[in-house]
Amino acid sequence: MGKTIAQKIFESHLVDKPFGDEVNVLRLDAVFCHEITTPIAINDLVARGKDRVFDPSKIKAVIDHVTPAKDSKTAEQGKILRDWARRNGIKDFFDIGRNGVCHAIFPEKGFVRPGYTVIMGDSHTCTHGAFGAFAAGVGSTDLEVGILKGVCTFKEPSTIKFVLNGTLKEGVYAKDLILFLIKELTVNGATNMVMEFTGPVIDAMTMESRMTLCNMAIEAGGTCGICYPDQVTVDYLWPFIQDDFATKEAALAEYSKWKSDADAEYAEVRTYDVSELEPMVTFGYKPDQVKPVREMQGTPVQQIYIGSCTNGRIEDLRIAAGILKGKKISDNVRGIVSPATPKIFSQALEEGIIKIFQDAGFCVTNPTCGACLGMSNGVLASGEACASTTNRNFNGRMGKGGTVHLMSPASAAAAAITGEITNSPLYKA
Amino acid sequence: MKTFSGKVLFLDRSDINTDEIIPAKYLTEITKEALKPYLLEDLELPGFNPTKDISGKAAVITRANFGCGSSREHAPWALEVNDINVVIAENFARIFRQNMYNCGMMAIELDADIIDGLFKNYAGKDCSLEVNLDTRNITISTDGKQEVISFKIADFDECLVRAGGWVEYADKNY
């Protein structure tokens, strides 16, 4: 019997099976940290007299959730992370001015490679599976042990395989596809499962789109989204791996081992032709409450938010700017765009994208997670609705009493112009 | 080992997420104790009043996919500082379930029809339960009524509960 990519990664990182097949203790290639879930782990390590890290070169840390600090408490969280990174020799620590949303900046720096195991105290860590890695969100205790020992436990990686055939229409994106798949699965449909995305639709996707797709695996309960590494992966990583390989072909040959065998065993295989997929949007308070934008057309919104670990990358800003160019946002909405990293911000400046957003009437903020989880930089008032490129529409997520409609950057840009949920002009039905 | 017995809080809904268990705005706290007043603050459930209904409870019985969403361990911590160390449900989101055992708490899964029976027979009443890890039984009782329900727990999870959590276990073994 063949193996899935997740099973191959597990086998190559197995440290211990203390209770047979019940649980795998895996060696970690990277432990990512941010200032919300790490400080309590740090304080606990200090209290136990174990203020050390298993390997400072494998730990990466960023302040991203509330930055700049908004009050004394968030300043203290930043300080705990900053001081800890310094005293433990963690060189890859990103503070304000150099910081970005964790799941955008860490891949951008080349910290994720095919075949890696990655954990972070953040549920959207599943994003990094786009590189053919096993990457999973964990709580602060798993993070603490990861920092101290470089290991983490996982059950056997049961996998749902998605075969995605056809071609996405113009104006339909990875975000629309993952919203559709979450609707199909429900919010509990992939719990304890790896979601493996394959097929011509994935082959044709950029790394940015694959990250958008894998990012929302957790919204169906998935442990990790995962795509096979290919030429697109190698091209993206090339600046970071060119010293390790003589040629791109050699890199591709090496990375190609991280792929499921043809006779691998799956919990389920789901095959879809997505050629007729339309732009999708959420209603209600669960990410599986999804409809075509067409059916929600005309629903008023008060805020537009373009950013986050789901859709704050350069590709997303380009798509939104393509719709906003030469236009003004509705007087009935306020628009906020947060490029997810300083590099993306600089690229957007150079390409004239920032000017398009500003001329349209958007506020451009620094890179931060803030608004997505209602912590800062765009909290909703009660009764307000936001057209948002983020990943969660939970009750009160962006502010108590507020509603979030998840959608693609194209749909969010269209909503900004009309002040209501609207199919993007790029969409060709 | 923590205490797994006392009065029961029934939450009759599936997919209760960690934002509802503890809203993100309280994640700026850096002590567990500070989370105590905010448990389930944003949960909108007919008949549920967080300021009245949580006090004095030691266990939660709920439906499916409890703890979905964010990885925040603040969710089990908010339960823990309110002296609730056990949640019983049809199933749990992966990270929440792991966080519970990592803290030496219990996330017990029972079949949907058993959970349904518990809601029918005990919800809305003054109800207590006691979890016996040695016999792997839950004794649930209300006025004049008592039943014993057996449950399964993985050996590893039991080790974590007995060790007091994953840090203690991992530090000893790895």
PDB file of N, CA and C in Angstrom, chain A residues 13-60:
ATOM      1  N   HIS A  13       9.854  12.054  10.241  1.00  0.00           N
ATOM      2  CA  HIS A  13      10.057  12.899  11.423  1.00  0.00           C
ATOM      3  C   HIS A  13       9.697  12.193  12.729  1.00  0.00           C
ATOM      4  N   LEU A  14       9.440  10.895  12.639  1.00  0.00           N
ATOM      5  CA  LEU A  14       8.954  10.179  13.822  1.00  0.00           C
ATOM      6  C   LEU A  14      10.036  10.042  14.894  1.00  0.00           C
ATOM      7  N   VAL A  15       9.708  10.468  16.101  1.00  0.00           N
ATOM      8  CA  VAL A  15      10.615  10.349  17.244  1.00  0.00           C
ATOM      9  C   VAL A  15      10.194   9.180  18.122  1.00  0.00           C
ATOM     10  N   ASP A  16       8.881   9.029  18.285  1.00  0.00           N
ATOM     11  CA  ASP A  16       8.377   8.045  19.250  1.00  0.00           C
ATOM     12  C   ASP A  16       6.912   7.742  18.966  1.00  0.00           C
ATOM     13  N   LYS A  17       6.537   6.512  19.252  1.00  0.00           N
ATOM     14  CA  LYS A  17       5.117   6.137  19.263  1.00  0.00           C
ATOM     15  C   LYS A  17       4.865   5.522  20.625  1.00  0.00           C
ATOM     16  N   PRO A  18       4.672   6.360  21.644  1.00  0.00           N
ATOM     17  CA  PRO A  18       4.638   5.832  23.014  1.00  0.00           C
ATOM     18  C   PRO A  18       3.460   4.890  23.279  1.00  0.00           C
ATOM     19  N   PHE A  19       2.412   4.975  22.459  1.00  0.00           N
ATOM     20  CA  PHE A  19       1.247   4.108  22.671  1.00  0.00           C
ATOM     21  C   PHE A  19       0.809   3.491  21.350  1.00  0.00           C
ATOM     22  N   GLY A  20       1.724   2.846  20.663  1.00  0.00           N
ATOM     23  CA  GLY A  20       1.383   2.231  19.381  1.00  0.00           C
ATOM     24  C   GLY A  20       0.995   3.290  18.366  1.00  0.00           C
ATOM     25  N   ASP A  21      -0.065   2.989  17.609  1.00  0.00           N
ATOM     26  CA  ASP A  21      -0.472   3.927  16.562  1.00  0.00           C
ATOM     27  C   ASP A  21      -1.350   5.073  17.078  1.00  0.00           C
ATOM     28  N   GLU A  22      -1.558   5.101  18.385  1.00  0.00           N
ATOM     29  CA  GLU A  22      -2.451   6.104  18.949  1.00  0.00           C
ATOM     30  C   GLU A  22      -1.935   7.527  18.740  1.00  0.00           C
ATOM     31  N   VAL A  23      -0.651   7.690  18.905  1.00  0.00           N
ATOM     32  CA  VAL A  23      -0.096   9.040  18.825  1.00  0.00           C
ATOM     33  C   VAL A  23       1.348   8.994  18.320  1.00  0.00           C
ATOM     34  N   ASN A  24       1.680   9.987  17.463  1.00  0.00           N
ATOM     35  CA  ASN A  24       3.032  10.109  16.931  1.00  0.00           C
ATOM     36  C   ASN A  24       3.704  11.319  17.563  1.00  0.00           C
ATOM     37  N   VAL A  25       4.898  11.132  18.089  1.00  0.00           N
ATOM     38  CA  VAL A  25       5.693  12.278  18.523  1.00  0.00           C
ATOM     39  C   VAL A  25       6.626  12.611  17.365  1.00  0.00           C
ATOM     40  N   LEU A  26       6.484  13.810  16.812  1.00  0.00           N
ATOM     41  CA  LEU A  26       7.252  14.197  15.623  1.00  0.00           C
ATOM     42  C   LEU A  26       8.321  15.231  15.957  1.00  0.00           C
ATOM     43  N   ARG A  27       9.455  15.121  15.264  1.00  0.00           N
ATOM     44  CA  ARG A  27      10.502  16.145  15.323  1.00  0.00           C
ATOM     45  C   ARG A  27      10.056  17.326  14.470  1.00  0.00           C
ATOM     46  N   LEU A  28      10.307  18.535  14.966  1.00  0.00           N
ATOM     47  CA  LEU A  28       9.856  19.749  14.273  1.00  0.00           C
ATOM     48  C   LEU A  28      10.999  20.438  13.546  1.00  0.00           C
ATOM     49  N   ASP A  29      10.714  20.875  12.305  1.00  0.00           N
ATOM     50  CA  ASP A  29      11.706  21.648  11.543  1.00  0.00           C
ATOM     51  C   ASP A  29      11.595  23.144  11.830  1.00  0.00           C
ATOM     52  N   ALA A  30      10.400  23.581  12.217  1.00  0.00           N
ATOM     53  CA  ALA A  30      10.217  25.008  12.501  1.00  0.00           C
ATOM     54  C   ALA A  30       9.124  25.191  13.533  1.00  0.00           C
ATOM     55  N   VAL A  31       9.366  26.116  14.460  1.00  0.00           N
ATOM     56  CA  VAL A  31       8.362  26.519  15.448  1.00  0.00           C
ATOM     57  C   VAL A  31       8.181  28.029  15.297  1.00  0.00           C
ATOM     58  N   PHE A  32       6.984  28.428  14.882  1.00  0.00           N
ATOM     59  CA  PHE A  32       6.682  29.844  14.669  1.00  0.00           C
ATOM     60  C   PHE A  32       5.952  30.410  15.895  1.00  0.00           C
ATOM     61  N   CYS A  33       6.247  31.674  16.205  1.00  0.00           N
ATOM     62  CA  CYS A  33       5.689  32.269  17.422  1.00  0.00           C
ATOM     63  C   CYS A  33       5.167  33.682  17.154  1.00  0.00           C
ATOM     64  N   HIS A  34       4.035  34.034  17.766  1.00  0.00           N
ATOM     65  CA  HIS A  34       3.605  35.445  17.777  1.00  0.00           C
ATOM     66  C   HIS A  34       3.257  35.887  19.191  1.00  0.00           C
ATOM     67  N   GLU A  35       2.918  37.169  19.310  1.00  0.00           N
ATOM     68  CA  GLU A  35       2.874  37.768  20.649  1.00  0.00           C
ATOM     69  C   GLU A  35       1.581  37.505  21.416  1.00  0.00           C
ATOM     70  N   ILE A  36       0.627  36.790  20.823  1.00  0.00           N
ATOM     71  CA  ILE A  36      -0.617  36.528  21.548  1.00  0.00           C
ATOM     72  C   ILE A  36      -0.555  35.196  22.302  1.00  0.00           C
ATOM     73  N   THR A  37      -0.082  34.149  21.628  1.00  0.00           N
ATOM     74  CA  THR A  37      -0.127  32.829  22.264  1.00  0.00           C
ATOM     75  C   THR A  37       1.217  32.403  22.863  1.00  0.00           C
ATOM     76  N   THR A  38       2.296  33.118  22.541  1.00  0.00           N
ATOM     77  CA  THR A  38       3.612  32.710  23.044  1.00  0.00           C
ATOM     78  C   THR A  38       3.943  33.235  24.454  1.00  0.00           C
ATOM     79  N   PRO A  39       3.578  34.494  24.799  1.00  0.00           N
ATOM     80  CA  PRO A  39       4.007  35.013  26.120  1.00  0.00           C
ATOM     81  C   PRO A  39       3.631  34.121  27.305  1.00  0.00           C
ATOM     82  N   ILE A  40       2.431  33.517  27.299  1.00  0.00           N
ATOM     83  CA  ILE A  40       2.070  32.664  28.443  1.00  0.00           C
ATOM     84  C   ILE A  40       2.964  31.429  28.475  1.00  0.00           C
ATOM     85  N   ALA A  41       3.317  30.909  27.285  1.00  0.00           N
ATOM     86  CA  ALA A  41       4.245  29.765  27.220  1.00  0.00           C
ATOM     87  C   ALA A  41       5.620  30.177  27.744  1.00  0.00           C
ATOM     88  N   ILE A  42       6.064  31.369  27.355  1.00  0.00           N
ATOM     89  CA  ILE A  42       7.362  31.867  27.825  1.00  0.00           C
ATOM     90  C   ILE A  42       7.355  32.024  29.347  1.00  0.00           C
ATOM     91  N   ASN A  43       6.296  32.660  29.864  1.00  0.00           N
ATOM     92  CA  ASN A  43       6.211  32.858  31.322  1.00  0.00           C
ATOM     93  C   ASN A  43       6.214  31.532  32.061  1.00  0.00           C
ATOM     94  N   ASP A  44       5.554  30.531  31.470  1.00  0.00           N
ATOM     95  CA  ASP A  44       5.505  29.221  32.124  1.00  0.00           C
ATOM     96  C   ASP A  44       6.892  28.568  32.115  1.00  0.00           C
ATOM     97  N   LEU A  45       7.606  28.702  30.993  1.00  0.00           N
ATOM     98  CA  LEU A  45       8.974  28.147  30.928  1.00  0.00           C
ATOM     99  C   LEU A  45       9.873  28.820  31.970  1.00  0.00           C
ATOM    100  N   VAL A  46       9.742  30.130  32.081  1.00  0.00           N
ATOM    101  CA  VAL A  46      10.542  30.877  33.064  1.00  0.00           C
ATOM    102  C   VAL A  46      10.213  30.391  34.479  1.00  0.00           C
ATOM    103  N   ALA A  47       8.905  30.244  34.748  1.00  0.00           N
ATOM    104  CA  ALA A  47       8.476  29.808  36.085  1.00  0.00           C
ATOM    105  C   ALA A  47       8.988  28.411  36.414  1.00  0.00           C
ATOM    106  N   ARG A  48       9.152  27.576  35.394  1.00  0.00           N
ATOM    107  CA  ARG A  48       9.647  26.217  35.614  1.00  0.00           C
ATOM    108  C   ARG A  48      11.181  26.151  35.652  1.00  0.00           C
ATOM    109  N   GLY A  49      11.816  27.315  35.454  1.00  0.00           N
ATOM    110  CA  GLY A  49      13.279  27.331  35.419  1.00  0.00           C
ATOM    111  C   GLY A  49      13.835  26.711  34.149  1.00  0.00           C
ATOM    112  N   LYS A  50      13.049  26.751  33.070  1.00  0.00           N
ATOM    113  CA  LYS A  50      13.464  26.143  31.790  1.00  0.00           C
ATOM    114  C   LYS A  50      13.424  27.180  30.672  1.00  0.00           C
ATOM    115  N   ASP A  51      13.955  28.345  30.936  1.00  0.00           N
ATOM    116  CA  ASP A  51      13.932  29.411  29.942  1.00  0.00           C
ATOM    117  C   ASP A  51      15.021  29.182  28.900  1.00  0.00           C
ATOM    118  N   ARG A  52      14.768  28.220  27.996  1.00  0.00           N
ATOM    119  CA  ARG A  52      15.708  27.928  26.915  1.00  0.00           C
ATOM    120  C   ARG A  52      14.910  27.436  25.723  1.00  0.00           C
ATOM    121  N   VAL A  53      15.585  27.313  24.558  1.00  0.00           N
ATOM    122  CA  VAL A  53      14.907  26.861  23.341  1.00  0.00           C
ATOM    123  C   VAL A  53      15.700  25.713  22.732  1.00  0.00           C
ATOM    124  N   PHE A  54      14.996  24.811  22.025  1.00  0.00           N
ATOM    125  CA  PHE A  54      15.673  23.603  21.532  1.00  0.00           C
ATOM    126  C   PHE A  54      16.689  23.927  20.450  1.00  0.00           C
ATOM    127  N   ASP A  55      16.410  24.957  19.627  1.00  0.00           N
ATOM    128  CA  ASP A  55      17.322  25.348  18.553  1.00  0.00           C
ATOM    129  C   ASP A  55      16.903  26.745  18.072  1.00  0.00           C
ATOM    130  N   PRO A  56      17.673  27.785  18.433  1.00  0.00           N
ATOM    131  CA  PRO A  56      17.231  29.153  18.099  1.00  0.00           C
ATOM    132  C   PRO A  56      17.083  29.383  16.594  1.00  0.00           C
ATOM    133  N   SER A  57      17.782  28.591  15.770  1.00  0.00           N
ATOM    134  CA  SER A  57      17.689  28.812  14.321  1.00  0.00           C
ATOM    135  C   SER A  57      16.381  28.250  13.746  1.00  0.00           C
ATOM    136  N   LYS A  58      15.706  27.409  14.513  1.00  0.00           N
ATOM    137  CA  LYS A  58      14.453  26.813  14.027  1.00  0.00           C
ATOM    138  C   LYS A  58      13.220  27.506  14.595  1.00  0.00           C
ATOM    139  N   ILE A  59      13.469  28.521  15.413  1.00  0.00           N
ATOM    140  CA  ILE A  59      12.357  29.277  15.986  1.00  0.00           C
ATOM    141  C   ILE A  59      12.299  30.657  15.326  1.00  0.00           C
ATOM    142  N   LYS A  60      11.120  31.009  14.843  1.00  0.00           N
ATOM    143  CA  LYS A  60      10.902  32.296  14.186  1.00  0.00           C
ATOM    144  C   LYS A  60       9.790  33.008  14.939  1.00  0.00           C
TER     145      LYS A  60
END
